[in-house]
mmCIF file of C-alpha atoms and ligand atoms in Angstrom:
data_model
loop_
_atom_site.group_PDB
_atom_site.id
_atom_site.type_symbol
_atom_site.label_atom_id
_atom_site.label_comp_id
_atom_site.label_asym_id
_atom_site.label_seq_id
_atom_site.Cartn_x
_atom_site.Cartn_y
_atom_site.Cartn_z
ATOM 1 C CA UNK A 452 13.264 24.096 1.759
ATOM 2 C CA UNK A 453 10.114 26.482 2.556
ATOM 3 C CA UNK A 454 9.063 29.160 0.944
ATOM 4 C CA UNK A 455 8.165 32.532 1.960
ATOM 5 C CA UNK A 456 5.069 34.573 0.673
ATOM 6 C CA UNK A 457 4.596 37.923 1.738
ATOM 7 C CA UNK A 458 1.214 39.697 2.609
ATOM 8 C CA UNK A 459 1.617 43.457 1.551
ATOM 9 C CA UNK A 460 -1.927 44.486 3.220
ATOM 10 C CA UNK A 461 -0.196 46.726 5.862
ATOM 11 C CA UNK A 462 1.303 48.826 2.770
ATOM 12 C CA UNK A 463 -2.641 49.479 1.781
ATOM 13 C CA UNK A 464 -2.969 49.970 5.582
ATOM 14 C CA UNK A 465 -0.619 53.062 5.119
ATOM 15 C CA UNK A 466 -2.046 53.661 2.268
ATOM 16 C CA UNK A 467 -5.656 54.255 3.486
ATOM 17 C CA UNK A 468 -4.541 56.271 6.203
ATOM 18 C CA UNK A 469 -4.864 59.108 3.526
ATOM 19 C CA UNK A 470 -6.896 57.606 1.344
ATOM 20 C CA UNK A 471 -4.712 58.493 -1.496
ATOM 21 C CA UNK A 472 -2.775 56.492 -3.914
ATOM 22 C CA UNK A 473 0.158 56.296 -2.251
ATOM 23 C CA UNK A 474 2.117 53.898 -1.368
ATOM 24 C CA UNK A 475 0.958 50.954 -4.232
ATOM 25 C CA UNK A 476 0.447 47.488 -3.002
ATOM 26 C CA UNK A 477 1.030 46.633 -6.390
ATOM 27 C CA UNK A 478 4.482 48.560 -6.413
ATOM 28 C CA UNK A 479 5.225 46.793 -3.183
ATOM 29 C CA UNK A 480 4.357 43.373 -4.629
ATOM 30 C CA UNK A 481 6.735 44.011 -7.316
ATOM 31 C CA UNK A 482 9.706 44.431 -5.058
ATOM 32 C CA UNK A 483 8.816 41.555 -2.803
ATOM 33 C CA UNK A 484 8.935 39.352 -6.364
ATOM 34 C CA UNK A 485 12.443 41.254 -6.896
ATOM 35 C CA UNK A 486 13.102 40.102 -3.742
ATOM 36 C CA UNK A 487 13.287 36.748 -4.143
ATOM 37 C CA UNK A 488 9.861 35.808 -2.343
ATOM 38 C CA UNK A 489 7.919 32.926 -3.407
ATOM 39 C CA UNK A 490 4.753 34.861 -3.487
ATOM 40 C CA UNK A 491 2.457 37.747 -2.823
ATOM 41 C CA UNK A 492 -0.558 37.706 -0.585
ATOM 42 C CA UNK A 493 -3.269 39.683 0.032
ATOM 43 C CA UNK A 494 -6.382 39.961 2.000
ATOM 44 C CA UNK A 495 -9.648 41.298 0.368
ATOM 45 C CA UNK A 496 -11.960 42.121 3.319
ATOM 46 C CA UNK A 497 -15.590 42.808 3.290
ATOM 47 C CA UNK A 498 -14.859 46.362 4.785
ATOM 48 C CA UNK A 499 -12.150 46.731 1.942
ATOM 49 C CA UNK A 500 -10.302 48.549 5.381
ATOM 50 C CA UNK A 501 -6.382 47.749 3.469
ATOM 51 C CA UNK A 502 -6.775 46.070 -0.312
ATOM 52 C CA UNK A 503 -9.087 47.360 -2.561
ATOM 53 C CA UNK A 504 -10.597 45.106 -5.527
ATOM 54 C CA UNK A 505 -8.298 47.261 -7.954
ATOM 55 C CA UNK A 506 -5.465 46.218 -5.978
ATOM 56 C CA UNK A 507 -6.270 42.265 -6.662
ATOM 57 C CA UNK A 508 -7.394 43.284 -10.459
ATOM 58 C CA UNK A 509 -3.958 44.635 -11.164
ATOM 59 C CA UNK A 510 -1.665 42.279 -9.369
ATOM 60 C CA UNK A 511 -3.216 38.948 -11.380
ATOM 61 C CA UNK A 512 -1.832 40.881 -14.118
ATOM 62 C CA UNK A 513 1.254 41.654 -12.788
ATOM 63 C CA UNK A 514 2.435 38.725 -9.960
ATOM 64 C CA UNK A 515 4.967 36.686 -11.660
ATOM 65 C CA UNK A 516 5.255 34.550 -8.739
ATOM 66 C CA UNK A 517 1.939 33.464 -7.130
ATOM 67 C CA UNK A 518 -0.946 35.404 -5.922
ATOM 68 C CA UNK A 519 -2.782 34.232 -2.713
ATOM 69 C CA UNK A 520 -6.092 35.781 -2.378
ATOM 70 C CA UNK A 521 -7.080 35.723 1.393
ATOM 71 C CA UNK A 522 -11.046 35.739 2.124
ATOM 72 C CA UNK A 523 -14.077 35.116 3.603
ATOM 73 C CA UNK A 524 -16.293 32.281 2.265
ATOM 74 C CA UNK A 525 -18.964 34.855 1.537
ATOM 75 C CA UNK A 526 -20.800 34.788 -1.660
ATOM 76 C CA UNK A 527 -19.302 37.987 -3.091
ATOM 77 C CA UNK A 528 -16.006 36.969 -2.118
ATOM 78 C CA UNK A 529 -16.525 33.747 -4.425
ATOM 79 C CA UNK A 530 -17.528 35.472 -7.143
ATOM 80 C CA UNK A 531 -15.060 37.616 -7.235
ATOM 81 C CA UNK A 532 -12.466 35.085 -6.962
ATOM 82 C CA UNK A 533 -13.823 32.947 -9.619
ATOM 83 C CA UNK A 534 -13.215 36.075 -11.583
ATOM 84 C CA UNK A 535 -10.093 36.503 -10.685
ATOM 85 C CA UNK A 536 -8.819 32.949 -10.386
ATOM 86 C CA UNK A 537 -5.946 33.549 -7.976
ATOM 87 C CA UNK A 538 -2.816 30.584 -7.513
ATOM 88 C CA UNK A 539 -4.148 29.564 -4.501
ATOM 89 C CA UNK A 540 -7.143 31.237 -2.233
ATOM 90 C CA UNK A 541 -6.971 30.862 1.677
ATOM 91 C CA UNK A 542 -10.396 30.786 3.166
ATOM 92 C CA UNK A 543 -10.641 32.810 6.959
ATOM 93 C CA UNK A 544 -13.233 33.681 9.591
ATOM 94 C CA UNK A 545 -13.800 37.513 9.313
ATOM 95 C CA UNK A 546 -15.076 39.869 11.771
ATOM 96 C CA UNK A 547 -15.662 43.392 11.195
ATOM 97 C CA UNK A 548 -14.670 44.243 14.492
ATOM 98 C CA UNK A 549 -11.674 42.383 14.742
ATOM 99 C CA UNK A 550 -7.734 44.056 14.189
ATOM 100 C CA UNK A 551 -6.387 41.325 12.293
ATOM 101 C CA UNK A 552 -7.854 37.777 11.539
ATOM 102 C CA UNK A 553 -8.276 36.539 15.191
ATOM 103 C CA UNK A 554 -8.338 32.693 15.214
ATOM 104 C CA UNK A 555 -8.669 29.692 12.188
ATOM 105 C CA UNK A 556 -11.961 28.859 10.452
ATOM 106 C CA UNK A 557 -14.496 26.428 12.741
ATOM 107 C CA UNK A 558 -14.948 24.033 10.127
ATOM 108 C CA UNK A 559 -17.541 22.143 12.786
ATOM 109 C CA UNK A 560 -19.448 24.242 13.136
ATOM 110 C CA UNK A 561 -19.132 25.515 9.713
ATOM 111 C CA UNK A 562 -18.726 22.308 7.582
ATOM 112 C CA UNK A 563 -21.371 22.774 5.175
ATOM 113 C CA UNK A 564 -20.647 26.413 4.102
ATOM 114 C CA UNK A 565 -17.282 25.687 4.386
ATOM 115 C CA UNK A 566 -17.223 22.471 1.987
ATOM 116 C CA UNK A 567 -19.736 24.191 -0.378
ATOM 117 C CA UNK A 568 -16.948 27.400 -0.672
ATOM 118 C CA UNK A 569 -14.003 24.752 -1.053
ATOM 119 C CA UNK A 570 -16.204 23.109 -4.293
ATOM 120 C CA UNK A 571 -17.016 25.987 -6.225
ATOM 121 C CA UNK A 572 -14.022 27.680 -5.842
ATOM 122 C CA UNK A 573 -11.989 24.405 -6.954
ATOM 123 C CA UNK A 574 -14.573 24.383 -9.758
ATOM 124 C CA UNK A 575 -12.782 27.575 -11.301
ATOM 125 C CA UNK A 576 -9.365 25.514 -11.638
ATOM 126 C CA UNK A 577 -7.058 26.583 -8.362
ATOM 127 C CA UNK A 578 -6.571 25.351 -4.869
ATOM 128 C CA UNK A 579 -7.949 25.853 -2.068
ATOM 129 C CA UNK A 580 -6.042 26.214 1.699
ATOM 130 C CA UNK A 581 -8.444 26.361 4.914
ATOM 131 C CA UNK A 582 -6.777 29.020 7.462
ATOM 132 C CA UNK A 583 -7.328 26.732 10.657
ATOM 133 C CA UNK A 584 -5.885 26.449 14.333
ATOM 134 C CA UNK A 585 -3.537 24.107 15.009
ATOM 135 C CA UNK A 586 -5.760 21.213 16.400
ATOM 136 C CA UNK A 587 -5.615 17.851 15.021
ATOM 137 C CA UNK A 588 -9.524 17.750 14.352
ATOM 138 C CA UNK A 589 -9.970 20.888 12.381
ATOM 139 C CA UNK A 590 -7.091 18.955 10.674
ATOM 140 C CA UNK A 591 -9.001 15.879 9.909
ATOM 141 C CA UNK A 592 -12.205 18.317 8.859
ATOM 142 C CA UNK A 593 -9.896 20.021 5.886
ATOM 143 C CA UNK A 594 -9.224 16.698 4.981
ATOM 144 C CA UNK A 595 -12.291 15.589 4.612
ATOM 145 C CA UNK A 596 -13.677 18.833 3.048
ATOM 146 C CA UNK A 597 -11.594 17.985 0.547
ATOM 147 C CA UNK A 598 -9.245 21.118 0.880
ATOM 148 C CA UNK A 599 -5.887 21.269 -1.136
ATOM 149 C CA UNK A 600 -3.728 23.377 2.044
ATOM 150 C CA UNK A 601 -3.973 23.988 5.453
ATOM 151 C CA UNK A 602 -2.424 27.111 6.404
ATOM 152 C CA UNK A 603 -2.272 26.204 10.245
ATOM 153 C CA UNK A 604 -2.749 29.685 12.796
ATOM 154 C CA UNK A 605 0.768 30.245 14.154
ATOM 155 C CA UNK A 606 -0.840 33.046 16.571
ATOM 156 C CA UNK A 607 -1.262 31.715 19.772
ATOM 157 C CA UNK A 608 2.579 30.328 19.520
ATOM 158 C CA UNK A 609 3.885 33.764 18.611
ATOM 159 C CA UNK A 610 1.608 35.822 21.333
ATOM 160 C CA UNK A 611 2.375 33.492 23.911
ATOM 161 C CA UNK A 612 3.355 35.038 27.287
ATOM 162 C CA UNK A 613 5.171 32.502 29.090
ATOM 163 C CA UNK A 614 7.630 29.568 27.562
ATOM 164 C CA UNK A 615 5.178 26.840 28.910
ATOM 165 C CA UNK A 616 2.930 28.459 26.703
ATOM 166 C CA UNK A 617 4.835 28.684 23.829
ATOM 167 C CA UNK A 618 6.106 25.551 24.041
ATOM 168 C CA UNK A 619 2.608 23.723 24.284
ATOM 169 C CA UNK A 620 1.420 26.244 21.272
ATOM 170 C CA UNK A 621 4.357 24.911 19.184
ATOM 171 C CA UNK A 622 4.048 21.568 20.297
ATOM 172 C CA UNK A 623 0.297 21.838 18.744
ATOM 173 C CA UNK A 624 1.987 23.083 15.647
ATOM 174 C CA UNK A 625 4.217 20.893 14.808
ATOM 175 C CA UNK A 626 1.805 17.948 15.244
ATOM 176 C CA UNK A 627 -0.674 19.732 13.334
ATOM 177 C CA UNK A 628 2.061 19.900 10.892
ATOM 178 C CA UNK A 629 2.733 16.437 10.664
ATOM 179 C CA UNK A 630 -0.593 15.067 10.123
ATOM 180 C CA UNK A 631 -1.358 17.400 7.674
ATOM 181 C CA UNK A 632 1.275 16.627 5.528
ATOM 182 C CA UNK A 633 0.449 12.931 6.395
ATOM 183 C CA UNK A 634 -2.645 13.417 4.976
ATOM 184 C CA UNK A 635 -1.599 14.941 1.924
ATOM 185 C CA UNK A 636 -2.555 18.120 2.136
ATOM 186 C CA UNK A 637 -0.475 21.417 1.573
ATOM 187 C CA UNK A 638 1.069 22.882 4.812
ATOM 188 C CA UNK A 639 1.149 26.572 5.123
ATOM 189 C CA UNK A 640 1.662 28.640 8.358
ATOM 190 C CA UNK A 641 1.374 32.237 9.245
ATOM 191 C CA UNK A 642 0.370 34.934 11.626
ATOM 192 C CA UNK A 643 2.208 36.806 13.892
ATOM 193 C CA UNK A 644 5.423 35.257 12.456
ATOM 194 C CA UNK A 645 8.518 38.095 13.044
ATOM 195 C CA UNK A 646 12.487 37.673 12.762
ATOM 196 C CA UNK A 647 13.032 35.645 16.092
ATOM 197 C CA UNK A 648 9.845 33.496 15.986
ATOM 198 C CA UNK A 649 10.710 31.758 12.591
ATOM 199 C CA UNK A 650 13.849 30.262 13.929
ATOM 200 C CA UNK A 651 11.561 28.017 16.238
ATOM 201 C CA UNK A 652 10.869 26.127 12.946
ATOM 202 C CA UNK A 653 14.097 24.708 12.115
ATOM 203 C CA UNK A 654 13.829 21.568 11.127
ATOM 204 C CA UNK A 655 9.808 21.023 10.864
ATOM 205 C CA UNK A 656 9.996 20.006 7.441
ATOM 206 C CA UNK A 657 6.115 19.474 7.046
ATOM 207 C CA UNK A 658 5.836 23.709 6.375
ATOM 208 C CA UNK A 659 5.954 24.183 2.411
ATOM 209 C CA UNK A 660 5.458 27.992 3.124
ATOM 210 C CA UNK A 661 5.473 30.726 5.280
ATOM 211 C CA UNK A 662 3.249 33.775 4.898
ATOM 212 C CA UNK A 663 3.908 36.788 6.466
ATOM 213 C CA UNK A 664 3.101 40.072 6.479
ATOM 214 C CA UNK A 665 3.370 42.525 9.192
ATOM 215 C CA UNK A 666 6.423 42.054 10.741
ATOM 216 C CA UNK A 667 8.260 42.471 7.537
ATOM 217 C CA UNK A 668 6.304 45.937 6.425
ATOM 218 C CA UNK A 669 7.167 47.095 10.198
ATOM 219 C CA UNK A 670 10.452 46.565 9.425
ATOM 220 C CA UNK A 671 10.454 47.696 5.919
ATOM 221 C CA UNK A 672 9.260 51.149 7.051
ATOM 222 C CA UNK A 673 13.117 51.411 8.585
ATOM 223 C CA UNK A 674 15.137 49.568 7.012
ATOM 224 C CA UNK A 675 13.764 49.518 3.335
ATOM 225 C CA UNK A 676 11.480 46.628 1.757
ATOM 226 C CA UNK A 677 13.903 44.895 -0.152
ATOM 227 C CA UNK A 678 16.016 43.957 3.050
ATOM 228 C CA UNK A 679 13.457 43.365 4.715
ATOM 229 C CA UNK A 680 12.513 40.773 2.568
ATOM 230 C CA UNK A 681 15.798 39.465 1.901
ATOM 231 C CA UNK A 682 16.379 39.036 5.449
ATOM 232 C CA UNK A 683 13.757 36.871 6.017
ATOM 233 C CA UNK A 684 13.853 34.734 3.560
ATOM 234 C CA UNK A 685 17.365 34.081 4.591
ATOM 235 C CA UNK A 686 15.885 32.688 8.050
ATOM 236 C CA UNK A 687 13.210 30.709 6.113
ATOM 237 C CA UNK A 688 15.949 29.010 4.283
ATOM 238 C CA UNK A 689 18.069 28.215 6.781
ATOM 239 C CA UNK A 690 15.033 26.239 8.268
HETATM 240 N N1 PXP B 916 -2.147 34.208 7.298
HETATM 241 C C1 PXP B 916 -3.424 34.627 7.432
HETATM 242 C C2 PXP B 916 -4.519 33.656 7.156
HETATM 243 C C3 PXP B 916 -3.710 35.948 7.816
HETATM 244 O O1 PXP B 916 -4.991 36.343 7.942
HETATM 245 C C4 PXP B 916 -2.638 36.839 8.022
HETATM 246 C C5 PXP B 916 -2.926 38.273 8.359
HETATM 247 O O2 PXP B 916 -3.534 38.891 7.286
HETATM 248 C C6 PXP B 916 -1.335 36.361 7.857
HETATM 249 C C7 PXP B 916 -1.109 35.025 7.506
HETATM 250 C C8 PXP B 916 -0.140 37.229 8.048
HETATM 251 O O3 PXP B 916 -0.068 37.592 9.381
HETATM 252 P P1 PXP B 916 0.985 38.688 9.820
HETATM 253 O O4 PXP B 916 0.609 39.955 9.117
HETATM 254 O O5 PXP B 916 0.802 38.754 11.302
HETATM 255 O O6 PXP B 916 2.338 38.186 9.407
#
């Protein structure tokens, strides 16, 4: 059965609207755990525009389930994590200029930095996951970086305008899937992922776990975050 972690950035996102204290990522973390979620992401990003390093600080003291640390292979960002030492950290392409993270890590064109990142941070005693798109060579390239997860870009299958398109993004997905978890490595997937586009997954056993974020603080903000949670983890486990 997969599991289901849940990014609480957006709740900093509200947060830093006023940039006041209110409401606590670390609050919300604590209800997604009530919850029943396997874990709690977030995102530290160079512009700090959502999580702040205070908000990472505190929940390592205070996740009881897992804490994914999203970030950019910079050097800061490794530092910080070795300080931290996270449960798992997911490695992405950043832009400053982007709304959310766009598109999976080019580990091509990027295999040196990339494969440097992966040893240090496995140095400090927790796995590593390469955020990638779902393309059988950037597969092959975690592999041989050495990475412990894939967390394959479910994006392009959840924006995609027209069923062909969907259907050839989840087709991409699924194979992805497959020789990832043929290879040994971790499977995650996320981004984009709401209450209807889950239920594509039924049945593609190679996912260990989801992680999502926005679609369940959207619907938190009406319907309350503990049901929102709830609910999807009740279509994650009926996968
Ligand atoms: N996975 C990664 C690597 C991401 O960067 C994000 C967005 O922060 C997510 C999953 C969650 O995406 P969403 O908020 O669209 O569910």
């Amino acid at each position: 059965m997969p599991g289901l972690a849940v990014n609480v950035d957006h709740v900093a996102t509200l947060r830093e609207a006023r940039r006041i204290n209110i409401p606590d990522p670390v609050t919300a973390a604590g209800i997604v755990e009530l919850a029943g979620a396997d874990g709690v992401v977030v995102h530290l990003r160079e512009d700090r525009r959502h999580i702040q390093d205070r908000d990472v600080e505190i929940l390592r003291k205070t996740v009881q389930t897992k804490l994914i640390l999203e970030m950019a292979a910079t050097p800061e960002m490794i530092d910080f994590a070795l300080e931290i030492k996270p449960d798992l950290v997911t490695l992405v392409p950043e832009k400053r200029e982007e709304l959310t993270t766009e598109g999976g890590l080019d580990l091509e064109g990027n295999k040196d930095t990339v494969s440097e990142a992966v040893k240090t941070l496995q140095k400090g005693g927790f796995p590593v996951s390469l955020f990638v798109d779902p393309d059988l060579d950037q597969i092959k390239l975690a592999h041989r970086i050495d990475a412990n997860f894939v967390e394959i870009h479910t994006g392009m299958f959840c924006d995609a305008e027209t069923p062909k398109e969907r259907f050839e993004a989840f087709e991409r997905i699924v194979n992805s899937a497959k020789l990832a978890h043929k290879l040994k490595l971790g499977v995650n997937a996320g981004h984009g992922l709401g209450y209807q586009t889950i239920k594509q997954f039924e049945g593609l056993l190679e996912i260990d776990e989801f992680s999502i974020g926005h679609s369940i603080i959207a619907r938190a903000v009406l319907v309350g975050l503990d049901r929102a949670v709830r609910e999807m983890i009740a279509l994650v486990k009926q996968l």
